[in-house]
Coordinates of C-alpha atoms (C1' of nucleotides) in Angstrom, one line a residue:
Chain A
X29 CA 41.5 13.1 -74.7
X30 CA 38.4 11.1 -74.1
X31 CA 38.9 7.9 -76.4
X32 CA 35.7 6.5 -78.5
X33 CA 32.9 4.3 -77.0
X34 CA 33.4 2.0 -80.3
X35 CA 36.9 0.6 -79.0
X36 CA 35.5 -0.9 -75.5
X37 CA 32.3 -2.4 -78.0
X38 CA 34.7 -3.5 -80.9
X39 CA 37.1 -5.5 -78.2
X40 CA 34.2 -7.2 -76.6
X41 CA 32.4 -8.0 -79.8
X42 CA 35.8 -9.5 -80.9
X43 CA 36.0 -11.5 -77.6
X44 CA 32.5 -12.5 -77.9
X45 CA 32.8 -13.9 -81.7
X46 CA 36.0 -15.9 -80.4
X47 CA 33.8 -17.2 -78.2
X48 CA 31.7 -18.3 -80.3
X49 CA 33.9 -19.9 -82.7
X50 CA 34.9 -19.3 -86.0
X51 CA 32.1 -21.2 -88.0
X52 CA 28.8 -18.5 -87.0
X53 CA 28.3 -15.6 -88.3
X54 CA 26.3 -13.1 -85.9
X55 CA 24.4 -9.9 -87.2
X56 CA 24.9 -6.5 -85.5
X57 CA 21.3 -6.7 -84.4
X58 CA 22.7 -9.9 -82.3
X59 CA 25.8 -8.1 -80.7
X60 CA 24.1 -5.0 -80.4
X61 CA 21.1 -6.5 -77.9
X62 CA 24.2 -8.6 -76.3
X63 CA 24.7 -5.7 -74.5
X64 CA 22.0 -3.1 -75.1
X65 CA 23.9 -0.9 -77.3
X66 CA 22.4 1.1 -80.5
X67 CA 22.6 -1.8 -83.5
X68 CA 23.3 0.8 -86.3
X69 CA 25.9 3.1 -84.6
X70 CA 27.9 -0.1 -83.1
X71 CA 27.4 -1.1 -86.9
X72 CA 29.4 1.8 -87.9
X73 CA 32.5 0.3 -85.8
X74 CA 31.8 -3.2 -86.8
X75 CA 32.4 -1.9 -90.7
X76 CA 35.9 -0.3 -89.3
X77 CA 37.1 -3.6 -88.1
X78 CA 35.4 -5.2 -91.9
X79 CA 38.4 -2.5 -93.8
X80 CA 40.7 -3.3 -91.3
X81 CA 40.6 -7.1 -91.8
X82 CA 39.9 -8.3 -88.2
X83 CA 36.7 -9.1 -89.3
X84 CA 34.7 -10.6 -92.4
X85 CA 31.4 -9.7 -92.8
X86 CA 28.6 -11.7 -95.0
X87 CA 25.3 -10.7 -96.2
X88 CA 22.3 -12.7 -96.8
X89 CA 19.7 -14.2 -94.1
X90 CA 22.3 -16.5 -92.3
X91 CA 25.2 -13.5 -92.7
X92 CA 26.6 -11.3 -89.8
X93 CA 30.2 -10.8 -88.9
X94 CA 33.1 -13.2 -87.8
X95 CA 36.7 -13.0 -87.1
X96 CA 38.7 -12.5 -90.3
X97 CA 41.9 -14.0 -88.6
X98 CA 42.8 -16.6 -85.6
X99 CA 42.5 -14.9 -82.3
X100 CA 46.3 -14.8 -81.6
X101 CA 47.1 -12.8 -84.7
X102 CA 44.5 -9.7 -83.7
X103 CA 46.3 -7.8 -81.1
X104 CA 44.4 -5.1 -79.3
X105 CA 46.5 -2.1 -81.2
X106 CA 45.1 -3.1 -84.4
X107 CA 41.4 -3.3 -83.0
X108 CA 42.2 0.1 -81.4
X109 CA 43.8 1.5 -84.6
X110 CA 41.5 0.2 -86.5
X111 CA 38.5 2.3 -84.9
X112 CA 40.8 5.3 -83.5
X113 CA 43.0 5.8 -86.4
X114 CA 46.3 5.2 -86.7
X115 CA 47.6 8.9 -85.5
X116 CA 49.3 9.4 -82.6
X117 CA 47.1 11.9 -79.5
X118 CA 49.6 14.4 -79.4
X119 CA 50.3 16.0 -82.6
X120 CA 53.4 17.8 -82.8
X121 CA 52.6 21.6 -84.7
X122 CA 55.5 23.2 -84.5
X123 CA 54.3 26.3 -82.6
X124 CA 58.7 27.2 -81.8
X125 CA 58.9 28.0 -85.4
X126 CA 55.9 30.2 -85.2
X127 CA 55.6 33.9 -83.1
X128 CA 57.9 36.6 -82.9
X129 CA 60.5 34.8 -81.5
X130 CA 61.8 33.4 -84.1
X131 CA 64.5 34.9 -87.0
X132 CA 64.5 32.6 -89.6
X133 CA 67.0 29.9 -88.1
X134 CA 66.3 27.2 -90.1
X135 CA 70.0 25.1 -88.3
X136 CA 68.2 25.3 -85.0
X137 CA 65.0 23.4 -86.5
X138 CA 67.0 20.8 -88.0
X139 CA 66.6 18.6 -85.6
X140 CA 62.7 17.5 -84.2
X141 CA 61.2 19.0 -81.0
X142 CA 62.1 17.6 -78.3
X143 CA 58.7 17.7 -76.9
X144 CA 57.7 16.0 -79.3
X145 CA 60.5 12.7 -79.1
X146 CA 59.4 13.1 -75.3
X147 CA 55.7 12.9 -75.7
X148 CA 56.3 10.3 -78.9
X149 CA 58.1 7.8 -76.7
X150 CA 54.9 7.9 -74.3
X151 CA 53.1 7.2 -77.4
X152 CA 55.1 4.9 -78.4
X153 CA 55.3 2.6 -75.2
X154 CA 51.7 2.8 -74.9
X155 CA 51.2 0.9 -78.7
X156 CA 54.0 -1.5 -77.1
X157 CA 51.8 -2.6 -74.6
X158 CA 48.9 -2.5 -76.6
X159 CA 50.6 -4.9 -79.4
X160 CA 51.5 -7.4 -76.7
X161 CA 48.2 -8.8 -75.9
X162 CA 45.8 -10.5 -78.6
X163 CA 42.4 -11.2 -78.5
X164 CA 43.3 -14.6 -77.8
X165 CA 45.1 -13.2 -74.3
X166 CA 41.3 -11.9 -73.7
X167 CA 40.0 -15.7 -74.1
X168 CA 42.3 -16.6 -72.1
X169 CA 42.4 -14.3 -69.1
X170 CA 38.4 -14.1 -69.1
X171 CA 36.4 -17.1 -66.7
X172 CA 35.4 -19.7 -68.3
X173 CA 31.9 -18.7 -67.5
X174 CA 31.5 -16.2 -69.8
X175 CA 32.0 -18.2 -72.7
X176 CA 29.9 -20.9 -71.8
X177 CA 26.7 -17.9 -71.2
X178 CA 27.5 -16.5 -74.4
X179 CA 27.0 -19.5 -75.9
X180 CA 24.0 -20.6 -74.6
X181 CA 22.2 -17.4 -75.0
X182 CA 23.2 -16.9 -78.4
X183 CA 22.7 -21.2 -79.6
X184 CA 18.7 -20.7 -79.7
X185 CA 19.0 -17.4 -81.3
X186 CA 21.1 -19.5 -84.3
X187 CA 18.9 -21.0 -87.1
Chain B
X1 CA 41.7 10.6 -79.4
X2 CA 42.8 13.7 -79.9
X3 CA 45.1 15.6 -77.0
X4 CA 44.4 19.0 -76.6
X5 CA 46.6 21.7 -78.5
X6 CA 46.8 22.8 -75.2
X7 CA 49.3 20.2 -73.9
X8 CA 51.7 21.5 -76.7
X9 CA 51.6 25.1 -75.5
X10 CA 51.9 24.3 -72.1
X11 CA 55.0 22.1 -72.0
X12 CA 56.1 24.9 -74.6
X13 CA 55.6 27.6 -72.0
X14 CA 57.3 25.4 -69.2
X15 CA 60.2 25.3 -71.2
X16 CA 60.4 29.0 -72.3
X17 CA 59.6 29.8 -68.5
X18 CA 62.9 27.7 -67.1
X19 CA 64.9 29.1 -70.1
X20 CA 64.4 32.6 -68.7
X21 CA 64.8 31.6 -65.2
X22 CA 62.6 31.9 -61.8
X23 CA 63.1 35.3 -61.1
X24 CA 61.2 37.0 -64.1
X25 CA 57.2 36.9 -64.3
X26 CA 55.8 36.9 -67.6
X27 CA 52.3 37.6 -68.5
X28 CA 49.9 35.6 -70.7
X29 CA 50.6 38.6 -73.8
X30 CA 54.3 38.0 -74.1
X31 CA 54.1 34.1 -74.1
X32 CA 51.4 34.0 -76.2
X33 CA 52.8 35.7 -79.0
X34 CA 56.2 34.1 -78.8
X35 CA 54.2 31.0 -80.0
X36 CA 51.5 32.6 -81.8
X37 CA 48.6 31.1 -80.3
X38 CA 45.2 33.6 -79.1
X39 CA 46.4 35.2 -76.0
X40 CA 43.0 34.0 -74.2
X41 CA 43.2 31.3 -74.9
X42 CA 46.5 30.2 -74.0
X43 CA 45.5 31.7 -70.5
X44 CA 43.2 29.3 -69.9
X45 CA 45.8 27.0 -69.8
X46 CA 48.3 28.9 -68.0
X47 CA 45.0 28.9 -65.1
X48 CA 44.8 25.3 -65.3
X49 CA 48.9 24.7 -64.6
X50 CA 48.9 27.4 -61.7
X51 CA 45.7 24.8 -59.8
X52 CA 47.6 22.2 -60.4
X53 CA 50.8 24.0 -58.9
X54 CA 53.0 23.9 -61.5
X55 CA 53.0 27.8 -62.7
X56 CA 52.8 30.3 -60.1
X57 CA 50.5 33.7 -61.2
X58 CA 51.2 37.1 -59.5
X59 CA 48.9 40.1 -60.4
X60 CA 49.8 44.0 -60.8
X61 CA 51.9 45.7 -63.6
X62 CA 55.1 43.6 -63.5
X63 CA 52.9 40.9 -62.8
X64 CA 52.7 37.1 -65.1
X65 CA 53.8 33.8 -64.9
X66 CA 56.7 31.6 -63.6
X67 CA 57.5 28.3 -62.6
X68 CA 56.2 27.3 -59.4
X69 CA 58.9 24.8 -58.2
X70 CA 62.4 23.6 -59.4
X71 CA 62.1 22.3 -63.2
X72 CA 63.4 18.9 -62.0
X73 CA 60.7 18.6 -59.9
X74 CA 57.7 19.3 -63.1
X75 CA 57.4 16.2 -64.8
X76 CA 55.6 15.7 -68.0
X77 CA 53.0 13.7 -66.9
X78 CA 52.3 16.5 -64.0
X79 CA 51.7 18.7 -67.1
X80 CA 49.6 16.9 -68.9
X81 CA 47.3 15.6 -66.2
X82 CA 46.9 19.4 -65.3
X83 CA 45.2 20.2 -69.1
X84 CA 43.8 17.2 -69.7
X85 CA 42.5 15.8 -66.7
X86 CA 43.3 13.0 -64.2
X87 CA 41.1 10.6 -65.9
X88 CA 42.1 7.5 -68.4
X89 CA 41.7 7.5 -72.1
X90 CA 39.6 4.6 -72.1
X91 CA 37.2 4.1 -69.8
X92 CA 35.0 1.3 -68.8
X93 CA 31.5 1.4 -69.0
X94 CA 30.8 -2.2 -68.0
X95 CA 28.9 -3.0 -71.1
X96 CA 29.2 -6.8 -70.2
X97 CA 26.8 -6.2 -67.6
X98 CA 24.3 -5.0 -69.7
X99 CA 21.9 -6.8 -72.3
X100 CA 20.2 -9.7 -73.1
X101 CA 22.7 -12.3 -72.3
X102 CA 23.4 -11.5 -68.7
X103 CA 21.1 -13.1 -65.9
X104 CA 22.1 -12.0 -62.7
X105 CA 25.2 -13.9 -61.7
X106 CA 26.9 -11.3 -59.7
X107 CA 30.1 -14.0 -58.9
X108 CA 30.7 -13.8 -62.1
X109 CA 31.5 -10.3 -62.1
X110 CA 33.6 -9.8 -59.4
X111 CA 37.0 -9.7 -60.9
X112 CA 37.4 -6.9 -62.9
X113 CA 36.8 -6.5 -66.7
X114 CA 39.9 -8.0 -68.7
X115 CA 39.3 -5.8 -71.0
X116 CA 39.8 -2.7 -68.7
X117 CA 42.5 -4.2 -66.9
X118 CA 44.1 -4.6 -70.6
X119 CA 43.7 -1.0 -71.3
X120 CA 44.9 -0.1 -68.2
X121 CA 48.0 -1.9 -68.4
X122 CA 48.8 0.4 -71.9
X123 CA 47.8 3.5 -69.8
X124 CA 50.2 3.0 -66.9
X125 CA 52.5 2.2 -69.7
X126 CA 52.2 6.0 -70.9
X127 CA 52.2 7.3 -67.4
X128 CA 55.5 5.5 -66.8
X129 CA 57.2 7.0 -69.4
X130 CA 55.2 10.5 -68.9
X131 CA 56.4 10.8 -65.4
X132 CA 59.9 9.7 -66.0
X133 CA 60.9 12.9 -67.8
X134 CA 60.9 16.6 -66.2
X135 CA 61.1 19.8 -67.8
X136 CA 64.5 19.6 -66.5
X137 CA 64.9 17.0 -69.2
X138 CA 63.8 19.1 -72.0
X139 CA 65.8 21.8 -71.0
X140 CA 69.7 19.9 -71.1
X141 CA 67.7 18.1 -74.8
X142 CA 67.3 21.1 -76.3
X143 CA 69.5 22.8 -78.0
X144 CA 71.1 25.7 -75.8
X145 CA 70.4 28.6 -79.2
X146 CA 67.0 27.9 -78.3
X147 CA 67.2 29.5 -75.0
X148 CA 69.8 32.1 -75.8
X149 CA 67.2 33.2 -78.6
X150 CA 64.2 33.4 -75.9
X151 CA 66.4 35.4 -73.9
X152 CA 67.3 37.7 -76.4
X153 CA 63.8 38.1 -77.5
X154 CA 62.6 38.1 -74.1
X155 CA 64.5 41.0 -72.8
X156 CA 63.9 44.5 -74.4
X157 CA 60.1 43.1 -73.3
X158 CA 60.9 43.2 -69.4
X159 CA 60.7 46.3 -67.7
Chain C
dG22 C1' 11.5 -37.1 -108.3
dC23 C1' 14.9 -33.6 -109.6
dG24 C1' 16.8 -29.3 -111.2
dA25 C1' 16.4 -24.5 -112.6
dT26 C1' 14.4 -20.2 -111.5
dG27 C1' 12.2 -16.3 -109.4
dC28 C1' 11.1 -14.2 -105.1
dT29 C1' 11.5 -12.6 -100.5
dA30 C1' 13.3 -11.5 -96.3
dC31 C1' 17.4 -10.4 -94.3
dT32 C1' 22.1 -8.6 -94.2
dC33 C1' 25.7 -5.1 -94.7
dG34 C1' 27.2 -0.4 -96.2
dG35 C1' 27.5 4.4 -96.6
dA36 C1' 25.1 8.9 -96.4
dT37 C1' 22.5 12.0 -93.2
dA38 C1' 21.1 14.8 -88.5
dA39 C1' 21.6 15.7 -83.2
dA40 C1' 24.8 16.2 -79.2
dA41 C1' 28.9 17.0 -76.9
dA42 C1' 33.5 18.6 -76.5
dC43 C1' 36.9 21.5 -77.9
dT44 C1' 38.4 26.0 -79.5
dG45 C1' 38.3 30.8 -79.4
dT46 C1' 36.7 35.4 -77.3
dC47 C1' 35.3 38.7 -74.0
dC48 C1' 34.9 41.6 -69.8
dG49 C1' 35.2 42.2 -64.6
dA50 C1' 37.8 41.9 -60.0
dG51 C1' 42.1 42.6 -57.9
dT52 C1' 46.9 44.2 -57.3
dG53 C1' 51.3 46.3 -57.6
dG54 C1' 53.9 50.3 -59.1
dC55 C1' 54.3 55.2 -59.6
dA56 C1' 53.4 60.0 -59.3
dT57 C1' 51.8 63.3 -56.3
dC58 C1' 51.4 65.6 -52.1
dG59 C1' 52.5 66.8 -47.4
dG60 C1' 55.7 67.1 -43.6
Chain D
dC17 C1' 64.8 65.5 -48.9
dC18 C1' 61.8 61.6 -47.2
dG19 C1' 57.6 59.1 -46.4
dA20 C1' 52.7 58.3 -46.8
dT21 C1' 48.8 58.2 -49.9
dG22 C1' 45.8 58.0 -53.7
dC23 C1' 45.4 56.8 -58.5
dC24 C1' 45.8 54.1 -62.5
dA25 C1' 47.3 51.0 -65.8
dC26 C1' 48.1 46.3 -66.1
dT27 C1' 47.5 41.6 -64.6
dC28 C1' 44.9 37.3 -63.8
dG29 C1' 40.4 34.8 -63.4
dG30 C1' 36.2 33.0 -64.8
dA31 C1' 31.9 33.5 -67.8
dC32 C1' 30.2 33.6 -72.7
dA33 C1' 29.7 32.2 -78.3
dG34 C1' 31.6 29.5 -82.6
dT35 C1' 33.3 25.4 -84.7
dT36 C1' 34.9 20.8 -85.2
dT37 C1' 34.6 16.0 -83.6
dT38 C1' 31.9 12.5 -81.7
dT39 C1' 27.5 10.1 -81.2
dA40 C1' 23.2 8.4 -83.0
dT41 C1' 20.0 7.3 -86.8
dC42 C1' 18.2 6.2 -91.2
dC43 C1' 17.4 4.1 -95.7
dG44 C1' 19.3 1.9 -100.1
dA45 C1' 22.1 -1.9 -102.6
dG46 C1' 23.1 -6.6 -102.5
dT47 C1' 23.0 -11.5 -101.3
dA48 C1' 21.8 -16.1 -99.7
dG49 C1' 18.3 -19.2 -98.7
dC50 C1' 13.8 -21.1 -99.9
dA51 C1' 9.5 -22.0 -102.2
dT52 C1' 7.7 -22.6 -106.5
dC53 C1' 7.3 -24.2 -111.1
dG54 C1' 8.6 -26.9 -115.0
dC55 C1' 10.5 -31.1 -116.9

DNA sequence: GCGATGCTACTCGGATAAAAACTGTCCGAGTGGCATCGG
DNA sequence: CCGATGCCACTCGGACAGTTTTTATCCGAGTAGCATCGC
């Protein structure tokens, strides 16, 4: 249950265009070189986050991406949903109603597995905590030093 | 993200394991076609729960499986760290550190990512609820034709 | 001088290969029960 | 009849392929800015 590489680079790419501010755009070549990740595969996650509007992309010479939405309304559920899909880890495939065991008791199944409320409720608490914090929360938290670097190593990269 | 199918078999032989009680050993064969999953590979699960001392293994002719403590004392998250590791789903590679932008500032970088820490708060979040419900649990939750079937089925099998 | 127009360089976007992890399968080492044999 | 002993079938345990998901890469369609040309 190893999650993708794509969610710890879509979070910091969103932290880093909040940075930034609202009015720049920044390519993928940008971000990508930011930190020394492979431009066309972080692409690929990049586009996720286009389809699930936290990000709007632009083409043209001056294009690149930027957040879609104000940093308090992206919470870090919908970045991770957005590159992870939206299903839950444990899938639920009703292996008591399979084997040998079983006799055709269709009462019994009426109600869901209970391993599966058990391990949904896990699930479930983890996407709490996960729609609690924003990207803005990220702005916050993170020292002030950051953002000003960010800035000044990406303002003579800007034309 | 996916969690291994192997989670669901394994909290599905705990529970079939307490329904028939501690005293009965029951091998790899038996459990795997009550559920209908390749015997072999439901084995190599049942190995990994025995290392992490939650199923006890005896060999011989009557030999197989059984719980290795009190189901009270087995709690989900025990289960699922024994199949699917110890480690977090996300994992921090540091990627800040990396590229173009950074220039040595190592004062910077001695709190911890906020990023990670977000993460981790979500994880503990899972944990919490993981570890706060036991096989016992699952047991009194389910309903009790479920264990009078197993039993049923279970029997004419032991010797 | 001013506006329209064509071009060019740059961007995103999705389709295409390599790698890793998960899934599934197999056979060997070891053990406990059982029948046999001896007393 | 009772106990010791050897055998054998059955078990777990770890090592070996097949398949799906993840990772990485590439090239084409489209667009915005800019220089050029005409008025």
């Amino acid at each position: 249950m190893k999650m993708s590489e794509g969610v710890e680079w879509g979070l910091h790419c969103c932290l880093a265009l909040a940075w930034l501010g609202d009015d720049t755009a920044v390519p993928t070549a940008t971000l990508a070189s930011a930190f020394d990740v492979p431009p066309h595969y972080l692409n690929k996650f990049l586009q996720a986050l286009v389809r699930a509007d936290i990000l709007a992309s632009s083409a043209g010479v001056k294009g690149g991406f930027r957040l879609a939405k104000r940093p308090e309304k992206i919470t870090l559920l919908d970045v991770v949903t957005a590159i992870e899909g939206p299903e839950a880890s444990f899938r639920c495939t009703e292996i008591r109603r399979r084997g040998a065991g079983v006799t055709a008791r269709p009462s019994e199944f009426a109600m869901p597995c209970g391993i599966a409320i058990a391990m949904g409720r896990a699930d479930a608490a983890w996407r709490r905590e996960l729609a609690a914090q924003t990207v803005a929360d990220l702005v916050k938290a993170a020292p002030p030093a950051g953002a000003e670097r960010m800035r000044c190593w990406y303002a003579p990269r800007a034309r």
